[in-house]
mmCIF file of C-alpha atoms and ligand atoms in Angstrom:
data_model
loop_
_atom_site.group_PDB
_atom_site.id
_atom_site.type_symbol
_atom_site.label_atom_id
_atom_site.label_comp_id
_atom_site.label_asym_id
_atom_site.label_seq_id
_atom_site.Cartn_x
_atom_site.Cartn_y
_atom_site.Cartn_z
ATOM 1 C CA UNK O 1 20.675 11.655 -10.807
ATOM 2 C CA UNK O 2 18.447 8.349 -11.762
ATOM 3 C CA UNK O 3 18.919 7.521 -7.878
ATOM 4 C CA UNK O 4 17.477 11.378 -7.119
ATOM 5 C CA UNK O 5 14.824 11.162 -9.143
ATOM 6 C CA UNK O 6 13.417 7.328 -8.582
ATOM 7 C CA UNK O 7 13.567 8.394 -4.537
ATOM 8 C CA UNK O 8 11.552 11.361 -5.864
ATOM 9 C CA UNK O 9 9.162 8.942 -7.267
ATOM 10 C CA UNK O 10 9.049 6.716 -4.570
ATOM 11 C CA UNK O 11 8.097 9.560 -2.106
ATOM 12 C CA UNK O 12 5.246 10.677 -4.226
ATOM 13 C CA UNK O 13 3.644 7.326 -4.645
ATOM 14 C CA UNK O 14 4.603 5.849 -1.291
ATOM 15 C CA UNK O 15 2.285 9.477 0.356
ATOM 16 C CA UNK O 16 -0.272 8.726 -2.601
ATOM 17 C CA UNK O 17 -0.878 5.365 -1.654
ATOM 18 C CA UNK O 18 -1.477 6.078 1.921
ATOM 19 C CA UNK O 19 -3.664 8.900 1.069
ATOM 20 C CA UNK O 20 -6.040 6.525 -1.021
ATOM 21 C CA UNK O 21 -5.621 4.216 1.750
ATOM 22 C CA UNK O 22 -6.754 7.057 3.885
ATOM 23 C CA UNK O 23 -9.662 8.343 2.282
ATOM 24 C CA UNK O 24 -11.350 5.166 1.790
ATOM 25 C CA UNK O 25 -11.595 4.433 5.230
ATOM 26 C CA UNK O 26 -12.834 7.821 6.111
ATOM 27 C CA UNK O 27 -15.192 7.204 3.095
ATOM 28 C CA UNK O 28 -16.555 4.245 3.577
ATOM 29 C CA UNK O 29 -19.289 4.430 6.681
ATOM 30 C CA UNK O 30 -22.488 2.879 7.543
ATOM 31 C CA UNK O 31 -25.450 3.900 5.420
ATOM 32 C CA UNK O 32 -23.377 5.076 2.317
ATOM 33 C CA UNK O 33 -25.480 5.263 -0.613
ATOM 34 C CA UNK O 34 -24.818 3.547 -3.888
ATOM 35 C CA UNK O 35 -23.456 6.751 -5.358
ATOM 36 C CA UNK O 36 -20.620 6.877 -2.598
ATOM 37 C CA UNK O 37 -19.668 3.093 -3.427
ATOM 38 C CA UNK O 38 -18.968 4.071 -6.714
ATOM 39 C CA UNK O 39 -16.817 7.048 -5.525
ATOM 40 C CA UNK O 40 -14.665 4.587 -3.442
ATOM 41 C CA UNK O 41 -14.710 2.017 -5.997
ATOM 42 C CA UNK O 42 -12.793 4.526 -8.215
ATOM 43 C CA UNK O 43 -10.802 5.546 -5.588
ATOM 44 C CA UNK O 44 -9.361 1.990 -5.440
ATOM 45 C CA UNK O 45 -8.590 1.944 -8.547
ATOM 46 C CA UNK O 46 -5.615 4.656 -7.411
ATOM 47 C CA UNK O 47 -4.963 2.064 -5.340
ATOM 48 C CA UNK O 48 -3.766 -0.503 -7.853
ATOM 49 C CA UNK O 49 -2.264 1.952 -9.900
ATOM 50 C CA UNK O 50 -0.229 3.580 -7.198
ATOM 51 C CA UNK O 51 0.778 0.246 -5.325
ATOM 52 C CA UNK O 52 2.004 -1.296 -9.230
ATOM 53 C CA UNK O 53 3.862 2.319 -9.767
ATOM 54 C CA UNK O 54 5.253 1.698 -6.247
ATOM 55 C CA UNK O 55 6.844 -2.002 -6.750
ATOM 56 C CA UNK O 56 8.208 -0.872 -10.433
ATOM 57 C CA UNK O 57 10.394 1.907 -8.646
ATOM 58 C CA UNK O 58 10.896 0.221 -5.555
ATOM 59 C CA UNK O 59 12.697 -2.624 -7.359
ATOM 60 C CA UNK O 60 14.703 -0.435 -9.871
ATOM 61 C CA UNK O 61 15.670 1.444 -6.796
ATOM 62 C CA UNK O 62 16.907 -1.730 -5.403
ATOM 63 C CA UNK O 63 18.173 -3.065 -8.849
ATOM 64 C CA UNK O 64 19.863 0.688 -10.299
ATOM 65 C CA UNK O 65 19.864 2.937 -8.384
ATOM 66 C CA UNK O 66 22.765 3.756 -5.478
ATOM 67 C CA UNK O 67 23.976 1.117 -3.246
ATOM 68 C CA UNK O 68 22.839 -1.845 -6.001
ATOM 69 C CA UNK O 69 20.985 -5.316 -5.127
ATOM 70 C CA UNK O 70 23.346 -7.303 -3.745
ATOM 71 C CA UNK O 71 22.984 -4.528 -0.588
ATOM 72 C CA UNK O 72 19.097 -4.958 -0.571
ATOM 73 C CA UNK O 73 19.428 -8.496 -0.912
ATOM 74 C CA UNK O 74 21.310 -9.068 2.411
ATOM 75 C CA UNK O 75 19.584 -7.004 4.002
ATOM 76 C CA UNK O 76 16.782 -8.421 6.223
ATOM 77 C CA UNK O 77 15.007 -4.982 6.598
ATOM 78 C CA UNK O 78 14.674 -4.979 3.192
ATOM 79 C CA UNK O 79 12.870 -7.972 3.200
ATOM 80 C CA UNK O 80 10.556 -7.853 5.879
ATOM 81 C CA UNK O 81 9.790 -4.584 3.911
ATOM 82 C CA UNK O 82 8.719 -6.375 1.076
ATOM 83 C CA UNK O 83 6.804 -9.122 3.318
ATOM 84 C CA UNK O 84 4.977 -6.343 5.113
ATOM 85 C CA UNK O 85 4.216 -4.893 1.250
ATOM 86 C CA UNK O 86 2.940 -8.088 0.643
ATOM 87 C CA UNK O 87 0.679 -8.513 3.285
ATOM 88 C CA UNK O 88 -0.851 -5.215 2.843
ATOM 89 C CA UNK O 89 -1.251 -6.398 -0.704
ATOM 90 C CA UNK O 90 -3.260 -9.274 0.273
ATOM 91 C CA UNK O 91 -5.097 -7.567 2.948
ATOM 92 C CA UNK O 92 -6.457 -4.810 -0.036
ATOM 93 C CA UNK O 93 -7.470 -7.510 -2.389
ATOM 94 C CA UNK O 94 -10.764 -8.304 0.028
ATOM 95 C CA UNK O 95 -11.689 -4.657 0.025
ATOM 96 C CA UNK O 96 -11.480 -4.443 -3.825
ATOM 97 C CA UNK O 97 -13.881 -6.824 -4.679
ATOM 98 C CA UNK O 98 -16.253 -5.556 -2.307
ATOM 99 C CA UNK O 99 -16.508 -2.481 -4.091
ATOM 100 C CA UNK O 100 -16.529 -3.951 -7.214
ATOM 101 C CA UNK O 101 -19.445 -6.424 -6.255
ATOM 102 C CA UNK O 102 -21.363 -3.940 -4.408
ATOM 103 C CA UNK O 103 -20.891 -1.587 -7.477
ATOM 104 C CA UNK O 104 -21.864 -4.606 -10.079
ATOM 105 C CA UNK O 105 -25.104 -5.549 -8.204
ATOM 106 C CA UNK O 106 -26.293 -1.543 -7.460
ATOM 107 C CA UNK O 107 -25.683 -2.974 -3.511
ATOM 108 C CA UNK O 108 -25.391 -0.296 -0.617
ATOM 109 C CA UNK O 109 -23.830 -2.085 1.859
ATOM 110 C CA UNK O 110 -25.312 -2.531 5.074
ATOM 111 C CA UNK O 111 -23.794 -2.431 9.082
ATOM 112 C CA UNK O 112 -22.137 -5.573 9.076
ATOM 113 C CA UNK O 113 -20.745 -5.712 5.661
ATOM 114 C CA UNK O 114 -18.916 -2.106 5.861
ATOM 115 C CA UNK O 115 -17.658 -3.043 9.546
ATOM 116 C CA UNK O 116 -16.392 -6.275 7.922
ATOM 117 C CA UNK O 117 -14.299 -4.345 4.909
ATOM 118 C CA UNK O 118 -13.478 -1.305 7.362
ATOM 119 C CA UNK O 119 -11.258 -3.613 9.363
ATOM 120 C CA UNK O 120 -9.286 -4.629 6.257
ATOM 121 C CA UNK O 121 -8.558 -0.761 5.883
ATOM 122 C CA UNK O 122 -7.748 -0.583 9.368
ATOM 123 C CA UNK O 123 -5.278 -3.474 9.636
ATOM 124 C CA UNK O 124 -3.657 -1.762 6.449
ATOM 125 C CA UNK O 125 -3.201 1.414 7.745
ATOM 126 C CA UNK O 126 -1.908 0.066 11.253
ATOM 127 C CA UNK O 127 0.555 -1.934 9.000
ATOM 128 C CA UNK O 128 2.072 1.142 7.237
ATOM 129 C CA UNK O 129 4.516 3.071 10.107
ATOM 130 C CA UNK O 130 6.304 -0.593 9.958
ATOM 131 C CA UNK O 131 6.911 -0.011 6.140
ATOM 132 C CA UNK O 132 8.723 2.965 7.068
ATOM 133 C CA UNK O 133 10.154 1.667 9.977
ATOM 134 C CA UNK O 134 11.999 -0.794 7.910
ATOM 135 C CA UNK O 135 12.845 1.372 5.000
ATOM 136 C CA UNK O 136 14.774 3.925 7.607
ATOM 137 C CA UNK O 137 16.683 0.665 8.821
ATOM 138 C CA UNK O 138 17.668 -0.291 5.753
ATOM 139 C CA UNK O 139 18.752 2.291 4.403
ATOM 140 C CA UNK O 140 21.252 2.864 7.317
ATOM 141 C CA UNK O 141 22.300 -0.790 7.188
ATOM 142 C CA UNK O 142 20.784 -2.070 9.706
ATOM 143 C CA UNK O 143 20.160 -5.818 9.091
ATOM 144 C CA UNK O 144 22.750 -7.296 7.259
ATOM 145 C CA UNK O 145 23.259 -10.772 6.425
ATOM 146 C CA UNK O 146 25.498 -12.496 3.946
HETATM 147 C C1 HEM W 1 4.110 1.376 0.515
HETATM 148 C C2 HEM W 1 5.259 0.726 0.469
HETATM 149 C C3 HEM W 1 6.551 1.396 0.748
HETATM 150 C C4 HEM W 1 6.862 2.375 1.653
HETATM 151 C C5 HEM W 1 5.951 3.059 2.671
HETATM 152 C C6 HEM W 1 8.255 2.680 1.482
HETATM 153 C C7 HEM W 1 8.935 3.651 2.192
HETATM 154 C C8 HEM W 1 10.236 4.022 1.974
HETATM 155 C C9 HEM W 1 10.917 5.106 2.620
HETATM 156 C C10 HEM W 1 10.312 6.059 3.661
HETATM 157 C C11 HEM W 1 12.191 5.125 2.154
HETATM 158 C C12 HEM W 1 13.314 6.097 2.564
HETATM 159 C C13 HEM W 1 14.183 5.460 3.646
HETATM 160 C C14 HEM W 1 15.256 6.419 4.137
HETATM 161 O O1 HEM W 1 16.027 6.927 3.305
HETATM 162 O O2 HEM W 1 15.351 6.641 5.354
HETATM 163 C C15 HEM W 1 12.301 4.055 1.192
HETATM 164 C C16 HEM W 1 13.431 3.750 0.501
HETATM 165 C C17 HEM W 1 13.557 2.691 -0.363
HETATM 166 N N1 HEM W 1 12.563 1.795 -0.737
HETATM 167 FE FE1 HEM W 1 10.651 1.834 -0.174
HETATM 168 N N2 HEM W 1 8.759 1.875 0.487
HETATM 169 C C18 HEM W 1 7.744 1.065 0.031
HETATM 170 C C19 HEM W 1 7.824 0.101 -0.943
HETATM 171 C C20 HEM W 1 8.976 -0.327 -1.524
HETATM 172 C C21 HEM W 1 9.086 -1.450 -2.421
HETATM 173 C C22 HEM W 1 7.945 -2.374 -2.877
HETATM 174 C C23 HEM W 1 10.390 -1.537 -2.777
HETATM 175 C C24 HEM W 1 10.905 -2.594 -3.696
HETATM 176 C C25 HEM W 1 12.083 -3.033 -3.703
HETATM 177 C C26 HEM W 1 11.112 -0.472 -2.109
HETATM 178 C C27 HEM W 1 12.453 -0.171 -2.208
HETATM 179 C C28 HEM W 1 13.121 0.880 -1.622
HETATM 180 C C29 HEM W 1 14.522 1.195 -1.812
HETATM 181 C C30 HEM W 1 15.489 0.438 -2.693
HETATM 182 C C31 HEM W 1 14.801 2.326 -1.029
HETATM 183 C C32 HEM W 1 16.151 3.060 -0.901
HETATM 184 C C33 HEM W 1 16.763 2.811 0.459
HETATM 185 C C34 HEM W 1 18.142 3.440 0.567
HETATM 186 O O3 HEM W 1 18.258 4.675 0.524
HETATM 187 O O4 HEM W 1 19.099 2.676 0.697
HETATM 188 N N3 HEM W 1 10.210 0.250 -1.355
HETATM 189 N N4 HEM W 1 11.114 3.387 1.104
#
């Protein structure tokens, strides 16, 4: 049942995430105003939320739920799962404090600066289909080491 319900979970927040991810690229376009910065800027904050809630269930997955760690932990799916994770991780943290900056200092981005943070968005969301690329092998066992 715990296994049932964190995959549940793990659905949810895994569509959630790519729906923020989603909307602030369609969002964010040249000559936004200062009131649409803000909009994105709480937007993101989904973003944290959902990718912490996402790593918490991810790893009890891994850790409690059905086939146990040691599996996950041989598994080199599961890894370059996490690695991609990470990356996308890194790649949002340039974004974020854009939009808090640009929110601090009342700032409406111009051309160059919303072409700059668009790409960030766009490398994330070209990252993603690999995420589920190598959740689907893993979880068929494709991948393992010991
Ligand atoms: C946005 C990031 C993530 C995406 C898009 C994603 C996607 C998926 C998908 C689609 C599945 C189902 C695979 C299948 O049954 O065919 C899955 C399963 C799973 N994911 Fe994630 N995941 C993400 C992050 C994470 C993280 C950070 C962890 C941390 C350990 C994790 C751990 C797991 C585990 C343990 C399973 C169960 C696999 C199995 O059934 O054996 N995921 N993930």
């Amino acid at each position: 049942m715990l296994d049932l319900i964190l995959a549940v979970a793990h659905h949810i927040l895994v569509f959630g995430l790519f729906g923020v991810l989603f909307a602030e690229l369609l969002l964010l376009r040249r000559g936004i105003d200062i009131a649409m910065v803000s909009r994105i800027s709480s937007i993101d904050l989904w973003y944290g939320i959902t990718a912490g809630l996402i790593i918490i269930v991810g790893f009890s997955r891994a850790v409690f739920a059905a086939k146990g760690w040691d599996y996950y932990s041989h598994n080199a799916f599961f890894w370059a799962k996490i690695g991609t994770f990470a990356v996308i991780g890194v790649l949002s943290a340039w974004p974020t404090m854009c939009f808090l900056r640009w929110r601090r200092q009342n700032h409406a981005p111009d051309d160059a600066e919303v072409g700059d943070v668009r790409r960030f968005l766009l490398a994330q969301v070209l990252l993603f289909p690999l995420l589920l690329a190598f959740a689907a092998a893993m979880a068929r066992g494709y991948g393992e080491f010991t």
